[in-house]
Amino acid sequence: MFYDYIQSPTGILKVEANESKITAVEFLFEKPNQETNPNYLTDEATFQLKQYFNNHLKKFDLPLNQIGTPFQLEVWKTLEEIPFGHTWSYGQLASALGDKKKVRAVGAANGKNPFAIVVPCHRVIGQSGELVGYAGGIKRKQWLLRFERSLISGQTELF
């Protein structure tokens, strides 16, 4: 297993990979207690994340090792259709999957996404626009959404 860390404006991210694919990108809530063990995939993922945070990348192009149920995989694939700087409600995501009644199942699958930022689950919000359910924490979700919106509006702000 290979891994590396990136210090982002929203905290430390851990990037994990095997020999052929990225296996996870996750927020850490405390400083890592391991040394890095990078490979070319973790290097590419950290490069792309830095590009994202430096306003040079809006969509990631990484080989992801997505392991989940068929429904989870479908939800995660659909998350990538949410445009940069925009949000969908859980209901919109369920409708895009063909069944607006699966809102809770969509929420559960969204919460199991192992690729923070790269598979943009932070772009999913509650029906009334409230920020709900983000494994990285609501403050990080809020920061990411404000960051992306500021870039598409052309009004960069200091976060």
JSON list of C-alpha atoms in Angstrom, two decimals, residues 16-104:
[
{"chain": "A", "resi": 16, "resn": "GLU", "atom": "CA", "xyz": [-3.89, 6.00, -0.70]},
{"chain": "A", "resi": 17, "resn": "ALA", "atom": "CA", "xyz": [-3.08, 3.80, -3.68]},
{"chain": "A", "resi": 18, "resn": "ASN", "atom": "CA", "xyz": [-2.12, 0.29, -4.68]},
{"chain": "A", "resi": 19, "resn": "GLU", "atom": "CA", "xyz": [0.12, -0.50, -7.65]},
{"chain": "A", "resi": 20, "resn": "SER", "atom": "CA", "xyz": [-2.52, 0.38, -10.23]},
{"chain": "A", "resi": 21, "resn": "LYS", "atom": "CA", "xyz": [-5.22, 2.67, -8.77]},
{"chain": "A", "resi": 22, "resn": "ILE", "atom": "CA", "xyz": [-6.04, 5.27, -6.15]},
{"chain": "A", "resi": 23, "resn": "THR", "atom": "CA", "xyz": [-7.88, 3.51, -3.32]},
{"chain": "A", "resi": 24, "resn": "ALA", "atom": "CA", "xyz": [-8.92, 6.48, -1.15]},
{"chain": "A", "resi": 25, "resn": "VAL", "atom": "CA", "xyz": [-8.70, 10.22, -0.64]},
{"chain": "A", "resi": 26, "resn": "GLU", "atom": "CA", "xyz": [-9.80, 11.17, 2.84]},
{"chain": "A", "resi": 27, "resn": "PHE", "atom": "CA", "xyz": [-9.68, 14.06, 5.27]},
{"chain": "A", "resi": 28, "resn": "LEU", "atom": "CA", "xyz": [-7.73, 13.53, 8.45]},
{"chain": "A", "resi": 29, "resn": "PHE", "atom": "CA", "xyz": [-8.89, 15.03, 11.71]},
{"chain": "A", "resi": 30, "resn": "GLU", "atom": "CA", "xyz": [-5.47, 14.90, 13.33]},
{"chain": "A", "resi": 31, "resn": "LYS", "atom": "CA", "xyz": [-1.86, 14.94, 12.19]},
{"chain": "A", "resi": 32, "resn": "PRO", "atom": "CA", "xyz": [-0.74, 11.72, 10.53]},
{"chain": "A", "resi": 33, "resn": "ASN", "atom": "CA", "xyz": [1.40, 9.43, 12.65]},
{"chain": "A", "resi": 34, "resn": "GLN", "atom": "CA", "xyz": [2.92, 7.62, 9.66]},
{"chain": "A", "resi": 35, "resn": "GLU", "atom": "CA", "xyz": [5.68, 8.53, 7.26]},
{"chain": "A", "resi": 36, "resn": "THR", "atom": "CA", "xyz": [4.75, 8.82, 3.62]},
{"chain": "A", "resi": 37, "resn": "ASN", "atom": "CA", "xyz": [5.17, 5.92, 1.21]},
{"chain": "A", "resi": 38, "resn": "PRO", "atom": "CA", "xyz": [4.32, 7.47, -2.16]},
{"chain": "A", "resi": 39, "resn": "ASN", "atom": "CA", "xyz": [4.21, 6.01, -5.65]},
{"chain": "A", "resi": 40, "resn": "TYR", "atom": "CA", "xyz": [3.50, 7.55, -9.05]},
{"chain": "A", "resi": 41, "resn": "LEU", "atom": "CA", "xyz": [-0.27, 7.39, -8.41]},
{"chain": "A", "resi": 42, "resn": "THR", "atom": "CA", "xyz": [-0.17, 9.19, -5.08]},
{"chain": "A", "resi": 43, "resn": "ASP", "atom": "CA", "xyz": [2.16, 11.74, -6.70]},
{"chain": "A", "resi": 44, "resn": "GLU", "atom": "CA", "xyz": [-0.35, 12.31, -9.51]},
{"chain": "A", "resi": 45, "resn": "ALA", "atom": "CA", "xyz": [-3.29, 12.56, -7.11]},
{"chain": "A", "resi": 46, "resn": "THR", "atom": "CA", "xyz": [-1.52, 15.06, -4.85]},
{"chain": "A", "resi": 47, "resn": "PHE", "atom": "CA", "xyz": [-0.49, 17.05, -7.95]},
{"chain": "A", "resi": 48, "resn": "GLN", "atom": "CA", "xyz": [-4.10, 17.18, -9.17]},
{"chain": "A", "resi": 49, "resn": "LEU", "atom": "CA", "xyz": [-5.39, 18.14, -5.71]},
{"chain": "A", "resi": 50, "resn": "LYS", "atom": "CA", "xyz": [-2.86, 20.98, -5.57]},
{"chain": "A", "resi": 51, "resn": "GLN", "atom": "CA", "xyz": [-4.00, 22.06, -9.03]},
{"chain": "A", "resi": 52, "resn": "TYR", "atom": "CA", "xyz": [-7.61, 22.05, -7.80]},
{"chain": "A", "resi": 53, "resn": "PHE", "atom": "CA", "xyz": [-6.78, 24.19, -4.78]},
{"chain": "A", "resi": 54, "resn": "ASN", "atom": "CA", "xyz": [-4.72, 26.54, -6.96]},
{"chain": "A", "resi": 55, "resn": "ASN", "atom": "CA", "xyz": [-7.67, 27.18, -9.30]},
{"chain": "A", "resi": 56, "resn": "HIS", "atom": "CA", "xyz": [-6.20, 25.20, -12.22]},
{"chain": "A", "resi": 57, "resn": "LEU", "atom": "CA", "xyz": [-8.33, 22.04, -12.19]},
{"chain": "A", "resi": 58, "resn": "LYS", "atom": "CA", "xyz": [-12.08, 21.54, -12.13]},
{"chain": "A", "resi": 59, "resn": "LYS", "atom": "CA", "xyz": [-12.34, 17.83, -12.90]},
{"chain": "A", "resi": 60, "resn": "PHE", "atom": "CA", "xyz": [-10.01, 15.06, -11.76]},
{"chain": "A", "resi": 61, "resn": "ASP", "atom": "CA", "xyz": [-8.60, 12.41, -14.05]},
{"chain": "A", "resi": 62, "resn": "LEU", "atom": "CA", "xyz": [-7.35, 9.61, -11.84]},
{"chain": "A", "resi": 63, "resn": "PRO", "atom": "CA", "xyz": [-7.68, 5.81, -11.96]},
{"chain": "A", "resi": 64, "resn": "LEU", "atom": "CA", "xyz": [-9.93, 5.07, -8.99]},
{"chain": "A", "resi": 65, "resn": "ASN", "atom": "CA", "xyz": [-10.36, 1.68, -7.37]},
{"chain": "A", "resi": 66, "resn": "GLN", "atom": "CA", "xyz": [-14.04, 2.06, -6.57]},
{"chain": "A", "resi": 67, "resn": "ILE", "atom": "CA", "xyz": [-15.29, -0.85, -4.51]},
{"chain": "A", "resi": 68, "resn": "GLY", "atom": "CA", "xyz": [-18.92, -0.85, -3.45]},
{"chain": "A", "resi": 69, "resn": "THR", "atom": "CA", "xyz": [-22.33, -2.23, -4.18]},
{"chain": "A", "resi": 70, "resn": "PRO", "atom": "CA", "xyz": [-23.67, -1.73, -7.71]},
{"chain": "A", "resi": 71, "resn": "PHE", "atom": "CA", "xyz": [-25.94, 1.02, -6.36]},
{"chain": "A", "resi": 72, "resn": "GLN", "atom": "CA", "xyz": [-23.06, 2.81, -4.60]},
{"chain": "A", "resi": 73, "resn": "LEU", "atom": "CA", "xyz": [-20.98, 2.66, -7.77]},
{"chain": "A", "resi": 74, "resn": "GLU", "atom": "CA", "xyz": [-23.85, 4.15, -9.74]},
{"chain": "A", "resi": 75, "resn": "VAL", "atom": "CA", "xyz": [-24.28, 6.96, -7.20]},
{"chain": "A", "resi": 76, "resn": "TRP", "atom": "CA", "xyz": [-20.55, 7.74, -7.20]},
{"chain": "A", "resi": 77, "resn": "LYS", "atom": "CA", "xyz": [-20.46, 7.81, -10.99]},
{"chain": "A", "resi": 78, "resn": "THR", "atom": "CA", "xyz": [-23.43, 10.19, -11.05]},
{"chain": "A", "resi": 79, "resn": "LEU", "atom": "CA", "xyz": [-21.75, 12.50, -8.52]},
{"chain": "A", "resi": 80, "resn": "GLU", "atom": "CA", "xyz": [-19.14, 13.22, -11.18]},
{"chain": "A", "resi": 81, "resn": "GLU", "atom": "CA", "xyz": [-21.90, 14.69, -13.37]},
{"chain": "A", "resi": 82, "resn": "ILE", "atom": "CA", "xyz": [-22.55, 17.55, -10.93]},
{"chain": "A", "resi": 83, "resn": "PRO", "atom": "CA", "xyz": [-20.86, 20.56, -12.52]},
{"chain": "A", "resi": 84, "resn": "PHE", "atom": "CA", "xyz": [-18.01, 22.31, -10.73]},
{"chain": "A", "resi": 85, "resn": "GLY", "atom": "CA", "xyz": [-19.35, 25.08, -8.51]},
{"chain": "A", "resi": 86, "resn": "HIS", "atom": "CA", "xyz": [-22.94, 23.79, -8.56]},
{"chain": "A", "resi": 87, "resn": "THR", "atom": "CA", "xyz": [-24.99, 21.72, -6.17]},
{"chain": "A", "resi": 88, "resn": "TRP", "atom": "CA", "xyz": [-27.70, 19.11, -6.44]},
{"chain": "A", "resi": 89, "resn": "SER", "atom": "CA", "xyz": [-30.06, 18.06, -3.69]},
{"chain": "A", "resi": 90, "resn": "TYR", "atom": "CA", "xyz": [-30.23, 14.43, -2.65]},
{"chain": "A", "resi": 91, "resn": "GLY", "atom": "CA", "xyz": [-33.60, 14.36, -4.42]},
{"chain": "A", "resi": 92, "resn": "GLN", "atom": "CA", "xyz": [-32.06, 15.63, -7.66]},
{"chain": "A", "resi": 93, "resn": "LEU", "atom": "CA", "xyz": [-29.36, 13.00, -7.40]},
{"chain": "A", "resi": 94, "resn": "ALA", "atom": "CA", "xyz": [-31.97, 10.28, -6.83]},
{"chain": "A", "resi": 95, "resn": "SER", "atom": "CA", "xyz": [-33.96, 11.57, -9.83]},
{"chain": "A", "resi": 96, "resn": "ALA", "atom": "CA", "xyz": [-30.83, 11.53, -11.99]},
{"chain": "A", "resi": 97, "resn": "LEU", "atom": "CA", "xyz": [-30.51, 7.87, -11.03]},
{"chain": "A", "resi": 98, "resn": "GLY", "atom": "CA", "xyz": [-34.08, 7.24, -12.15]},
{"chain": "A", "resi": 99, "resn": "ASP", "atom": "CA", "xyz": [-35.96, 6.97, -8.85]},
{"chain": "A", "resi": 100, "resn": "LYS", "atom": "CA", "xyz": [-36.66, 10.07, -6.77]},
{"chain": "A", "resi": 101, "resn": "LYS", "atom": "CA", "xyz": [-37.92, 7.84, -3.94]},
{"chain": "A", "resi": 102, "resn": "LYS", "atom": "CA", "xyz": [-34.38, 6.57, -3.26]},
{"chain": "A", "resi": 103, "resn": "VAL", "atom": "CA", "xyz": [-33.30, 9.75, -1.49]},
{"chain": "A", "resi": 104, "resn": "ARG", "atom": "CA", "xyz": [-32.22, 7.97, 1.71]}
]
